[in-house]
Every structure is written in C-alpha cells, then in structure tokens.
mmCIF file with all atom_site columns, C-alpha atoms in Angstrom:
data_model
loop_
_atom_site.group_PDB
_atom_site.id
_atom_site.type_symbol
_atom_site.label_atom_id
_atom_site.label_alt_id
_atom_site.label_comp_id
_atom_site.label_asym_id
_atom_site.label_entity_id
_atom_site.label_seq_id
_atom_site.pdbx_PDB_ins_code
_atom_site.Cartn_x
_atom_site.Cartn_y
_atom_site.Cartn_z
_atom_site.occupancy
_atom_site.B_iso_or_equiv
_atom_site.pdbx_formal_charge
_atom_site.auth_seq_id
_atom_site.auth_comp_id
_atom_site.auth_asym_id
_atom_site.auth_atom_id
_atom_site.pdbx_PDB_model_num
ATOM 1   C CA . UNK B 1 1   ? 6.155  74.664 -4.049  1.00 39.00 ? 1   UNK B CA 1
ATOM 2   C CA . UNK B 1 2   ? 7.125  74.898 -7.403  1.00 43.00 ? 2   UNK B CA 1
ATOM 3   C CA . UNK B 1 3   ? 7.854  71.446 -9.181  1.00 43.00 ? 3   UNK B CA 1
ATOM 4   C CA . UNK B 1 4   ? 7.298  69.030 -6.786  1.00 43.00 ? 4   UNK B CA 1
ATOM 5   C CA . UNK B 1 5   ? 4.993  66.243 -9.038  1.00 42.00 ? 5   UNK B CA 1
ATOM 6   C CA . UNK B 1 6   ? 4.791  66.048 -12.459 1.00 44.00 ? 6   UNK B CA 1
ATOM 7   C CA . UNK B 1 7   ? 1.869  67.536 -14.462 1.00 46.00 ? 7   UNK B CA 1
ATOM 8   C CA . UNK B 1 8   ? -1.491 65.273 -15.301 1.00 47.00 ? 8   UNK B CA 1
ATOM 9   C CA . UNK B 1 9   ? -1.459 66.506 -18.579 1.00 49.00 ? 9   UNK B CA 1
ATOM 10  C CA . UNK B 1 10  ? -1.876 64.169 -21.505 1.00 55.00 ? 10  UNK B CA 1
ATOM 11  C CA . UNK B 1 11  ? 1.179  61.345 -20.968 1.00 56.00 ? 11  UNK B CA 1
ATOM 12  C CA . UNK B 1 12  ? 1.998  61.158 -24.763 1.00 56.00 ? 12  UNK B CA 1
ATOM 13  C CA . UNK B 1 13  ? 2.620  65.311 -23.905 1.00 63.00 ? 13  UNK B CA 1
ATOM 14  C CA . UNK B 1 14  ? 3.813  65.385 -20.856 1.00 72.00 ? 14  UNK B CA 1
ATOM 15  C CA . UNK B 1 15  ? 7.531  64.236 -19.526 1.00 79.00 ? 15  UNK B CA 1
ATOM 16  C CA . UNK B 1 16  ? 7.992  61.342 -17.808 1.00 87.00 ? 16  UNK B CA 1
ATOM 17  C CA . UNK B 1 17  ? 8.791  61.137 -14.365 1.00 89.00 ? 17  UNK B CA 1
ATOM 18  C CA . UNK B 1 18  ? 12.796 60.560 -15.366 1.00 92.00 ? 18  UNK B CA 1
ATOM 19  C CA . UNK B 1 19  ? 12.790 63.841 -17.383 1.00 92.00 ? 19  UNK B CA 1
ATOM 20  C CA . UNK B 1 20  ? 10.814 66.075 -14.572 1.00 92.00 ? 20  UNK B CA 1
ATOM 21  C CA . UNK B 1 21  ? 13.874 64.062 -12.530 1.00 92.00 ? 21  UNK B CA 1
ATOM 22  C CA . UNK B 1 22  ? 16.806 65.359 -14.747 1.00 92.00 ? 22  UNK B CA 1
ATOM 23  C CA . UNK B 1 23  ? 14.618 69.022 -15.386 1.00 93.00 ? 23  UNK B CA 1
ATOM 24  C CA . UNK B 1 24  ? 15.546 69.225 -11.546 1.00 94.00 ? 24  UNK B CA 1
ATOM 25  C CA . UNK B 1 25  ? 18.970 68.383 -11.400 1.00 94.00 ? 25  UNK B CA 1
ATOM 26  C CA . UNK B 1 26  ? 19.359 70.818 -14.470 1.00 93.00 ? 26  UNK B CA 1
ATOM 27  C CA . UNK B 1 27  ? 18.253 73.492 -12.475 1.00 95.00 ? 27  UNK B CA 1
ATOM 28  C CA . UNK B 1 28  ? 19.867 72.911 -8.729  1.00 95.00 ? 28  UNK B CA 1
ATOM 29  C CA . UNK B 1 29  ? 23.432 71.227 -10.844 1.00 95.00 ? 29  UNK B CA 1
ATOM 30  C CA . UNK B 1 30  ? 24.137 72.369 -14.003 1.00 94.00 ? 30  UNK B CA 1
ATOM 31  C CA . UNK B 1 31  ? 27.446 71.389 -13.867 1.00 96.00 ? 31  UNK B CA 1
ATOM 32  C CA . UNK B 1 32  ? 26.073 67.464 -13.921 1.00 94.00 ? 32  UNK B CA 1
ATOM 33  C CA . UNK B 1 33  ? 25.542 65.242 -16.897 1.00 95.00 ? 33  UNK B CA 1
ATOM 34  C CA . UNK B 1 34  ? 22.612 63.610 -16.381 1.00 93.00 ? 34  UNK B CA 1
ATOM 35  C CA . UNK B 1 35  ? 22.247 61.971 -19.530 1.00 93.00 ? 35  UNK B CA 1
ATOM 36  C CA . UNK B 1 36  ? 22.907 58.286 -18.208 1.00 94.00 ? 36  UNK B CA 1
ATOM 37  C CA . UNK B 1 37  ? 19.597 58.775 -16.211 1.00 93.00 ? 37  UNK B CA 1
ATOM 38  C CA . UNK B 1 38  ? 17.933 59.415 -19.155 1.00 92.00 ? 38  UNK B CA 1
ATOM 39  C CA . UNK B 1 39  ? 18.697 55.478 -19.774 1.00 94.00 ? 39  UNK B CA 1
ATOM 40  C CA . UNK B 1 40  ? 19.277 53.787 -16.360 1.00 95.00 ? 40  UNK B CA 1
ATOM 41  C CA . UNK B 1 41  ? 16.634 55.548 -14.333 1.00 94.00 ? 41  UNK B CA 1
ATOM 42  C CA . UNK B 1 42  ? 13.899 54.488 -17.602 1.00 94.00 ? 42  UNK B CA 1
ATOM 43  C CA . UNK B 1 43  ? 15.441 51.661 -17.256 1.00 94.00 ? 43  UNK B CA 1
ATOM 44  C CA . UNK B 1 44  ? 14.677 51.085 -13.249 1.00 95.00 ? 44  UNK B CA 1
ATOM 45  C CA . UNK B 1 45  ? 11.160 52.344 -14.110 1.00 94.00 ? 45  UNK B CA 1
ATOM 46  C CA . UNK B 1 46  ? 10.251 50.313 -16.539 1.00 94.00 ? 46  UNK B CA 1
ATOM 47  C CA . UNK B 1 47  ? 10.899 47.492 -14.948 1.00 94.00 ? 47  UNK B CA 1
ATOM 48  C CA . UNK B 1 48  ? 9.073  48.235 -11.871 1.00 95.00 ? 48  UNK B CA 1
ATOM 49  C CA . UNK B 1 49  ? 5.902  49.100 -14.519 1.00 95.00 ? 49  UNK B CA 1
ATOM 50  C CA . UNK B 1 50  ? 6.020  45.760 -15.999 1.00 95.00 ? 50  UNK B CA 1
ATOM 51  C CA . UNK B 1 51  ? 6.768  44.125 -13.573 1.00 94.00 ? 51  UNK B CA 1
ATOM 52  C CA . UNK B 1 52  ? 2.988  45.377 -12.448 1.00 96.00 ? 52  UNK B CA 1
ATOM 53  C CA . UNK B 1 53  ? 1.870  44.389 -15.406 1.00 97.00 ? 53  UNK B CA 1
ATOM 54  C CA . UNK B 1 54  ? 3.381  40.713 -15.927 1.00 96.00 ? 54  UNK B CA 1
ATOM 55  C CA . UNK B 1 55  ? 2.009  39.860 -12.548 1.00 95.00 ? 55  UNK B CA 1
ATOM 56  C CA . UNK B 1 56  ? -1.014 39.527 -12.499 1.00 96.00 ? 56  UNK B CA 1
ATOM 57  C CA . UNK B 1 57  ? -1.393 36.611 -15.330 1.00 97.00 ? 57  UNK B CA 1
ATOM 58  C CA . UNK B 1 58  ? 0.434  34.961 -12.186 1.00 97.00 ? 58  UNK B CA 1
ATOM 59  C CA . UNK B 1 59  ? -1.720 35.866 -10.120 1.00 96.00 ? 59  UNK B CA 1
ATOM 60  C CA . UNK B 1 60  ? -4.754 34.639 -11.966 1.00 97.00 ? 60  UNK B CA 1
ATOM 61  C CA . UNK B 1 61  ? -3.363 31.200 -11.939 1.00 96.00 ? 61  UNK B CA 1
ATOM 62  C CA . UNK B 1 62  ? -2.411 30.903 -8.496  1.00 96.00 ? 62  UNK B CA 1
ATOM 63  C CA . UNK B 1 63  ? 1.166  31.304 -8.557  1.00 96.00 ? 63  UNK B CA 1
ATOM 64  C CA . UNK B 1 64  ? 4.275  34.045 -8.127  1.00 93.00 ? 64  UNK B CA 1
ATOM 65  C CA . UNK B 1 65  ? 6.266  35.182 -11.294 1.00 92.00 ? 65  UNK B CA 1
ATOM 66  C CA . UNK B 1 66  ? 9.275  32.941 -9.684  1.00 92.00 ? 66  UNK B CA 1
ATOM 67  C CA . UNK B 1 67  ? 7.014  29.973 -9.737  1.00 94.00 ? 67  UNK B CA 1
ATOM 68  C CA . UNK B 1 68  ? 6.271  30.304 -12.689 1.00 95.00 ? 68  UNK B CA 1
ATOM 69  C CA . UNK B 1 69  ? 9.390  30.921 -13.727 1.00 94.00 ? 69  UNK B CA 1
ATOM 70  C CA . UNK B 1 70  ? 10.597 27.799 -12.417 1.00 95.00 ? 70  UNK B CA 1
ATOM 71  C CA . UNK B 1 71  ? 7.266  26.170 -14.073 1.00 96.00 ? 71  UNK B CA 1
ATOM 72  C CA . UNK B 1 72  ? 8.507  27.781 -17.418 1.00 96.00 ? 72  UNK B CA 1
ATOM 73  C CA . UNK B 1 73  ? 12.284 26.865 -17.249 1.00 96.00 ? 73  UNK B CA 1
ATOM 74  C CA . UNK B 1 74  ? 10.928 22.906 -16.560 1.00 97.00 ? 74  UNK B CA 1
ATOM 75  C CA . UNK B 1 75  ? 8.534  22.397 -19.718 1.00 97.00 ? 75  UNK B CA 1
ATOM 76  C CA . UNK B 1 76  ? 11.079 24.484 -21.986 1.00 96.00 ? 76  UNK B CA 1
ATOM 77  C CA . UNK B 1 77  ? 13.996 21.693 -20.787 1.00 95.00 ? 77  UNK B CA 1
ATOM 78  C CA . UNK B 1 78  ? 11.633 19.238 -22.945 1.00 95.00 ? 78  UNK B CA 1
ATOM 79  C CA . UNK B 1 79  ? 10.771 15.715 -22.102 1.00 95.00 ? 79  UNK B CA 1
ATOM 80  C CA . UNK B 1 80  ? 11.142 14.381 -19.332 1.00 94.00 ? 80  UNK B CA 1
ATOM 81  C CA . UNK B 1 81  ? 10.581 17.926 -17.993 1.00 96.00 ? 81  UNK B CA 1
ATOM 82  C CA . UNK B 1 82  ? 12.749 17.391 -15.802 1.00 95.00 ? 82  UNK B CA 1
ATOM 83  C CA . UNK B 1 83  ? 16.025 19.173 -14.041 1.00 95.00 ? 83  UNK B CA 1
ATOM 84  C CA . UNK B 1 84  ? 18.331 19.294 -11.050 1.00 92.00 ? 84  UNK B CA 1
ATOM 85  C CA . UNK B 1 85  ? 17.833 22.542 -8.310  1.00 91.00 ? 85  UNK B CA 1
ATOM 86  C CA . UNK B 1 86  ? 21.188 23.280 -9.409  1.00 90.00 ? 86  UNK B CA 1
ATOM 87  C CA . UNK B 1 87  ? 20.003 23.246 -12.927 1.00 92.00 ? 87  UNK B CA 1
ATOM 88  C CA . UNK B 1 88  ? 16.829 25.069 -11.999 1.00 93.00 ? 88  UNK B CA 1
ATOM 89  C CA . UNK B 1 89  ? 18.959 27.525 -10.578 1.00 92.00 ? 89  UNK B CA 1
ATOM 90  C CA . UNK B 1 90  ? 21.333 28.095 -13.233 1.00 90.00 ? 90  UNK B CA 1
ATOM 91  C CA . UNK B 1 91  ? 17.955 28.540 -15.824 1.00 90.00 ? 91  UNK B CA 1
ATOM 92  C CA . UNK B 1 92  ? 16.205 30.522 -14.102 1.00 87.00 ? 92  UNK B CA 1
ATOM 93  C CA . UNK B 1 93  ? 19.368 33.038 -12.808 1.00 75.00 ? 93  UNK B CA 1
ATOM 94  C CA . UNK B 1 94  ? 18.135 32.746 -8.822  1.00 78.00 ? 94  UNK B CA 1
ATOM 95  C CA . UNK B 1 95  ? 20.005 31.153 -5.668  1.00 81.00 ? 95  UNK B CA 1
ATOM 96  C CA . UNK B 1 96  ? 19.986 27.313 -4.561  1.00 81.00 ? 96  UNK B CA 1
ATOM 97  C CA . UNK B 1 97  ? 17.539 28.661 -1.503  1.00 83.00 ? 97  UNK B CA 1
ATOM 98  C CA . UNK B 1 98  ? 15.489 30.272 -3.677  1.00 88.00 ? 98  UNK B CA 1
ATOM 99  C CA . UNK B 1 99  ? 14.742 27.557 -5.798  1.00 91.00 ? 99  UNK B CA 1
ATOM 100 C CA . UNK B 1 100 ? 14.305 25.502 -2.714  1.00 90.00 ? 100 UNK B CA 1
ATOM 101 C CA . UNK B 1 101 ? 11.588 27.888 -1.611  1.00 92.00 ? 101 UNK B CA 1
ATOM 102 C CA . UNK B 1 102 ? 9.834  27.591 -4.771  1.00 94.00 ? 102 UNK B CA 1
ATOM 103 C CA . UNK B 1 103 ? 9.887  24.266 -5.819  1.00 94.00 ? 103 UNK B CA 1
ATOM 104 C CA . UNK B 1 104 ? 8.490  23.587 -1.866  1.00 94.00 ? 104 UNK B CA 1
ATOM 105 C CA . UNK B 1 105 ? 5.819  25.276 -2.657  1.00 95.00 ? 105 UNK B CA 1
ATOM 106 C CA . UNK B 1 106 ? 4.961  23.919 -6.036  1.00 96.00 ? 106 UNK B CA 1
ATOM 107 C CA . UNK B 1 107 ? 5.693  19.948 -4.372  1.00 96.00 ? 107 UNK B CA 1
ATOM 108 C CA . UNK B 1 108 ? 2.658  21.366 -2.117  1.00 97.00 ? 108 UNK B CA 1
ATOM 109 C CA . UNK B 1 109 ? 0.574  22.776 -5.184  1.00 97.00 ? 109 UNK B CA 1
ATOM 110 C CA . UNK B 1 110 ? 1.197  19.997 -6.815  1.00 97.00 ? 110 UNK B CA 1
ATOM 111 C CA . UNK B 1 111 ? 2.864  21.184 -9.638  1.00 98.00 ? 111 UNK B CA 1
ATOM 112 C CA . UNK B 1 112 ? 6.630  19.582 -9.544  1.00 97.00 ? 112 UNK B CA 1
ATOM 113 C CA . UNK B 1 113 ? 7.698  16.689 -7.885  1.00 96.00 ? 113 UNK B CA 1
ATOM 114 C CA . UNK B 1 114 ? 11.066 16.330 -6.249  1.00 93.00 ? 114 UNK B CA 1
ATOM 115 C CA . UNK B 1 115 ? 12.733 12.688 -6.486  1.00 90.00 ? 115 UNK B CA 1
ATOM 116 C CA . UNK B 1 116 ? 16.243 11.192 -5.301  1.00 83.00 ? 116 UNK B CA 1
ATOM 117 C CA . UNK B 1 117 ? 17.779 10.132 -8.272  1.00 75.00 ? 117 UNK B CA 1
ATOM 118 C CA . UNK B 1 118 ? 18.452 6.464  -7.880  1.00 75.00 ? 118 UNK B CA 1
ATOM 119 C CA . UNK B 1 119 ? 22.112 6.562  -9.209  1.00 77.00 ? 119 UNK B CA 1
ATOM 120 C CA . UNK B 1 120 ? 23.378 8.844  -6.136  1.00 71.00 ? 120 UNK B CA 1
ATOM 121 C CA . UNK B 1 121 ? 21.282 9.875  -2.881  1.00 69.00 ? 121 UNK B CA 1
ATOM 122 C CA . UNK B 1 122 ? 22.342 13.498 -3.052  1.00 78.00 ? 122 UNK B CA 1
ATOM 123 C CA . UNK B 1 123 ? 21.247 14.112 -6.252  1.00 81.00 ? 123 UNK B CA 1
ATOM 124 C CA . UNK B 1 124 ? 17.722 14.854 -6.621  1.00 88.00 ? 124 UNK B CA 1
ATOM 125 C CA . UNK B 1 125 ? 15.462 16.113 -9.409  1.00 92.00 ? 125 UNK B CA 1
ATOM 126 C CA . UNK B 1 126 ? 12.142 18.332 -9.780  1.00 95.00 ? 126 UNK B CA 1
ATOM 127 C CA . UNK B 1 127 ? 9.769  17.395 -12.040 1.00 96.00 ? 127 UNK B CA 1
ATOM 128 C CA . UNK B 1 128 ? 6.420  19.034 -14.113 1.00 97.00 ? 128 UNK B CA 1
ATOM 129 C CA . UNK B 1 129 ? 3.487  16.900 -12.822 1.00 97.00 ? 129 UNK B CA 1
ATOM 130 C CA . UNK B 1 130 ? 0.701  16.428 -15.440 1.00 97.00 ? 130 UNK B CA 1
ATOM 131 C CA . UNK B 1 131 ? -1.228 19.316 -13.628 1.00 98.00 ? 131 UNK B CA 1
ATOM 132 C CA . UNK B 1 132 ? 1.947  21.575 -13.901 1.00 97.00 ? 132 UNK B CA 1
ATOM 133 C CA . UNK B 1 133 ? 2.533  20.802 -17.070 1.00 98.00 ? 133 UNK B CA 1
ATOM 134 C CA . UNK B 1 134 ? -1.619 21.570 -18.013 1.00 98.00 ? 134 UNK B CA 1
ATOM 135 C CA . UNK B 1 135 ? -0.763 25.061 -15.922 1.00 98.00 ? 135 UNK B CA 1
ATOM 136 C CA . UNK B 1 136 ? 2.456  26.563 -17.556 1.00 98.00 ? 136 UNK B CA 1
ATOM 137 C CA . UNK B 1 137 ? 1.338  25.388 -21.195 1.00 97.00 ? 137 UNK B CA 1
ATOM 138 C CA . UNK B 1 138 ? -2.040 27.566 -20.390 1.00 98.00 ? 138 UNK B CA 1
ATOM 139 C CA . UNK B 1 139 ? -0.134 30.275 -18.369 1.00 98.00 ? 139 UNK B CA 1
ATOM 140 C CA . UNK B 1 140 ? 2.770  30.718 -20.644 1.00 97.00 ? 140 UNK B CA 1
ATOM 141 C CA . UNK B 1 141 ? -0.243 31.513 -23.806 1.00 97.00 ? 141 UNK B CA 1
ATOM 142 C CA . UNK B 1 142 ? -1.422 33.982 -21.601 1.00 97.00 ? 142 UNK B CA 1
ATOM 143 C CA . UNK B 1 143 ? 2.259  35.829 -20.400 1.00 97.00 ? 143 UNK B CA 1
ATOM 144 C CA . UNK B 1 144 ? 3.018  35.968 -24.212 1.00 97.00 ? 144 UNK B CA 1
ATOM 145 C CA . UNK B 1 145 ? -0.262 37.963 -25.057 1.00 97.00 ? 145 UNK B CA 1
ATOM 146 C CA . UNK B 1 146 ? 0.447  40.009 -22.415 1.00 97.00 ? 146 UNK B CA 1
ATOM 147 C CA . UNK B 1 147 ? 3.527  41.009 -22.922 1.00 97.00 ? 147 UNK B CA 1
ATOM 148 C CA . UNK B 1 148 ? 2.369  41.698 -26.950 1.00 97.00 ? 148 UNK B CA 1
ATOM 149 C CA . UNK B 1 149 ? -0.145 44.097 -25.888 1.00 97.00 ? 149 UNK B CA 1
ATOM 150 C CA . UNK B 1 150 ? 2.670  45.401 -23.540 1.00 96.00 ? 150 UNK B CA 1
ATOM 151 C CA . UNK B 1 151 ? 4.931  45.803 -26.602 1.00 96.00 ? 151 UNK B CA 1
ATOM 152 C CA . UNK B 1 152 ? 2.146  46.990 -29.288 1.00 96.00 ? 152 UNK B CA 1
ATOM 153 C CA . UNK B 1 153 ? 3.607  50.626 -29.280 1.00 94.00 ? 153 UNK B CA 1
ATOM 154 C CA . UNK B 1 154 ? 6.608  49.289 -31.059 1.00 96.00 ? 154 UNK B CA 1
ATOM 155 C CA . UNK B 1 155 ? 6.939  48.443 -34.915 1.00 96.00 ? 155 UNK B CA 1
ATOM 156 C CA . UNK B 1 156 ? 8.651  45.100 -35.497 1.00 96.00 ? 156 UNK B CA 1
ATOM 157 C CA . UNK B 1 157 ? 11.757 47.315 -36.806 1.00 97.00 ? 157 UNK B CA 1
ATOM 158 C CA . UNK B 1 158 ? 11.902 49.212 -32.882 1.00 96.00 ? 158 UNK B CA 1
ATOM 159 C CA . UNK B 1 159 ? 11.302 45.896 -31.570 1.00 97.00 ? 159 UNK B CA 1
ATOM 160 C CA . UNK B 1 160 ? 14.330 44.427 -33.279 1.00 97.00 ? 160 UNK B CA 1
ATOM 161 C CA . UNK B 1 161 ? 16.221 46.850 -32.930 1.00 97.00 ? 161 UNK B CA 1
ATOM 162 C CA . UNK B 1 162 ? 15.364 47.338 -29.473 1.00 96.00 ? 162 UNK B CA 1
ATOM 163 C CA . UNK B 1 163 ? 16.474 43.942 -28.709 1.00 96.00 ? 163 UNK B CA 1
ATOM 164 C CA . UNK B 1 164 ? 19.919 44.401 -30.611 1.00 97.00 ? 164 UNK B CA 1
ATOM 165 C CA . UNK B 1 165 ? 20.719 46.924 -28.750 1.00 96.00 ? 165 UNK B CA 1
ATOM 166 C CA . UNK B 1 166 ? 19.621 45.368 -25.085 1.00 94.00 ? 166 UNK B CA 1
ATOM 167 C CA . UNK B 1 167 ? 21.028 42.073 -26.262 1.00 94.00 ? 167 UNK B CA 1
ATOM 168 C CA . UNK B 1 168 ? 24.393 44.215 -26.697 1.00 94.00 ? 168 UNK B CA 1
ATOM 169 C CA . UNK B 1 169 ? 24.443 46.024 -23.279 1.00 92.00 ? 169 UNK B CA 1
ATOM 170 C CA . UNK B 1 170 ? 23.512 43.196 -21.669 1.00 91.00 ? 170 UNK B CA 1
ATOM 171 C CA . UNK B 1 171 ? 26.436 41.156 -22.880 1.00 92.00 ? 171 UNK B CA 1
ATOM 172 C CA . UNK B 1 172 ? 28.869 44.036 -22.413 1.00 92.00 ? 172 UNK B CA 1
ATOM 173 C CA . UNK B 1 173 ? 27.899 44.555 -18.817 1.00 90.00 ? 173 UNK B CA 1
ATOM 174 C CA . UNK B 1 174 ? 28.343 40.149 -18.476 1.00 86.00 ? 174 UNK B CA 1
ATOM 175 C CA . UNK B 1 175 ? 31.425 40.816 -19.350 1.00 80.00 ? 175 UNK B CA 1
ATOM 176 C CA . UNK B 1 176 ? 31.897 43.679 -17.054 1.00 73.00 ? 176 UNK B CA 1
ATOM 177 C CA . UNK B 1 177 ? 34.959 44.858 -16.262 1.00 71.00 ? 177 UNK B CA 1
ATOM 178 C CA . UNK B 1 178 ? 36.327 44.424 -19.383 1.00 64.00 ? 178 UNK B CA 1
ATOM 179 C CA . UNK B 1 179 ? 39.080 42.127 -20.078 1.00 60.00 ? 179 UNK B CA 1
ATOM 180 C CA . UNK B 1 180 ? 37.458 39.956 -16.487 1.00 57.00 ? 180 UNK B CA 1
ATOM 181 C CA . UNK B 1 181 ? 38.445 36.352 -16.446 1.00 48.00 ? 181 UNK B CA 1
ATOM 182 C CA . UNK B 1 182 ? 41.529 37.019 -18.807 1.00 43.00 ? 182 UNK B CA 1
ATOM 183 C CA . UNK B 1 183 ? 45.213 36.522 -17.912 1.00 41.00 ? 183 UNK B CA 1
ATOM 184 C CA . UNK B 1 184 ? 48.417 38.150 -18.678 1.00 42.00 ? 184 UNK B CA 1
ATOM 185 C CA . UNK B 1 185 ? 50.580 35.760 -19.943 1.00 36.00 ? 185 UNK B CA 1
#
C-alpha cells in the first residue's frame, strides 16, 4: 500500500504527519484547498504533543495539569491566596463541576482548603494551604523550565512574534462571529 505512514527518515527532513495528511488529499481532491490544515490540524497536533510533554512535571508532584492549574491560578491571585469556585472557575477557563472535582481532591491532598465565608453561608472560598503553597511555588519553577526547553527551537524574535500573532487569532476568534454582542440601533 502505497502511502499509508509517514517515512522514519530524519524529522528535520521529513514532513510532518499534517503535510503527508494534505500530500493525500492533494492527490485523491485536487479540487480542495487544504491550506487551513496546514494551520489548524498543526495546531490540534501540537497540542496533543505538549500536552505529553507538560504532564509529566504534574505527574512528578503528585497532581493532574487541572490541579495544578487550579494550584497556579490560587498563588498568582496573591495574598491571601485565596478565591471563590466561581472565581476559580472564571481563572482557570473550566466549569463550576469541574472545579468542584478538583478542589475535592486537593481539600483531600491537602493542598486548598474550602471555608464558608462568614458574611453569607453560600459563599465559600478555597484556599492555598502552607503545603500547597510549598508545592505550586516548586512545581510552577519546574513547568517554566519545561516549557523553555520545549520552546528552545525558537529565537526570542519567532517567539514574539509567535505570540503576536496567537495573541491576535485568539482574540479574533473571542470575538467570533464578528460584530457578536453588538446591537443595531
């Protein structure tokens, strides 16, 4: 069968999987443009990659990226370190339940704490315990040399410009459709 995996050859040679992807449609649909895989389908890749790769400096310390996204989003809110689950949520761009989830299992790591704030009963607040605070501070070191050496192929020039330009598409496709939450008057 002719083209069915991509070659082993040397990868900075060889096409990537997205190109061997779009070298098939080519051939079976040249009427298609398949240019916007060249982006989206990279795109889908390369976060499944480092995904793979942020992991396990997670792992290492006992916890899921989410928890320690939730660790993160509580020590960067500064002191008291401190926030509502609906504050939680918003910071860290996941559901109510999911931040339920997590901060159940950090109360049982020991890592938050989750009060009733003593102004109203249905308000209540997680909080960095001194051992989750110890945790992200050392964690959050190791994530950001991690993600250097994932980023050491760029020059600081790429990597700014590289972060113009996601910066951009990301706030074009917040905004998406364009012209959403605006009214005729």
């Amino acid at each position: 069968m002719e083209d069915i995996l991509p070659s082993t050859e040397d990868s900075a040679q060889r096409p990537d999987h997205v190109a061997w992807v779009q070298e098939q449609w080519a051939r079976e649909r040249p009427d298609l443009d398949t240019s916007p895989m060249g982006v989206i389908g990279r795109l889908h890749r390369l976060a499944d990659l480092l995904h793979d790769r942020l992991r396990p400096v997670f792992e290492a310390a006992g916890i899921s990226d989410g928890e320690f996204d939730a660790l993160a989003a509580l020590r960067r809110s500064g002191e008291p370190f401190e926030l509502t689950p609906s504050e939680l949520a918003a910071t860290t761009m996941i559901t109510s339940g999911a931040v339920t989830k997590r901060v159940d299992r950090l109360v049982a790591a020991g890592l938050v704490t989750r009060t009733v704030a003593s102004h109203d009963g249905r308000v209540r607040h997680v909080a960095l315990t001194a051992a989750g605070r110890q945790l992200v501070d050392r964690v959050v070191e190791q994530h950001y040399a991690n993600e250097e050496r994932l980023l050491e192929i760029f020059s600081p020039a790429e990597r700014d410009q590289l972060v113009q330009l996601l910066g951009r598409w990301t706030r074009h496709l917040q905004d998406w459709p364009p012209g959403r939450g605006t009214r005729a008057t």
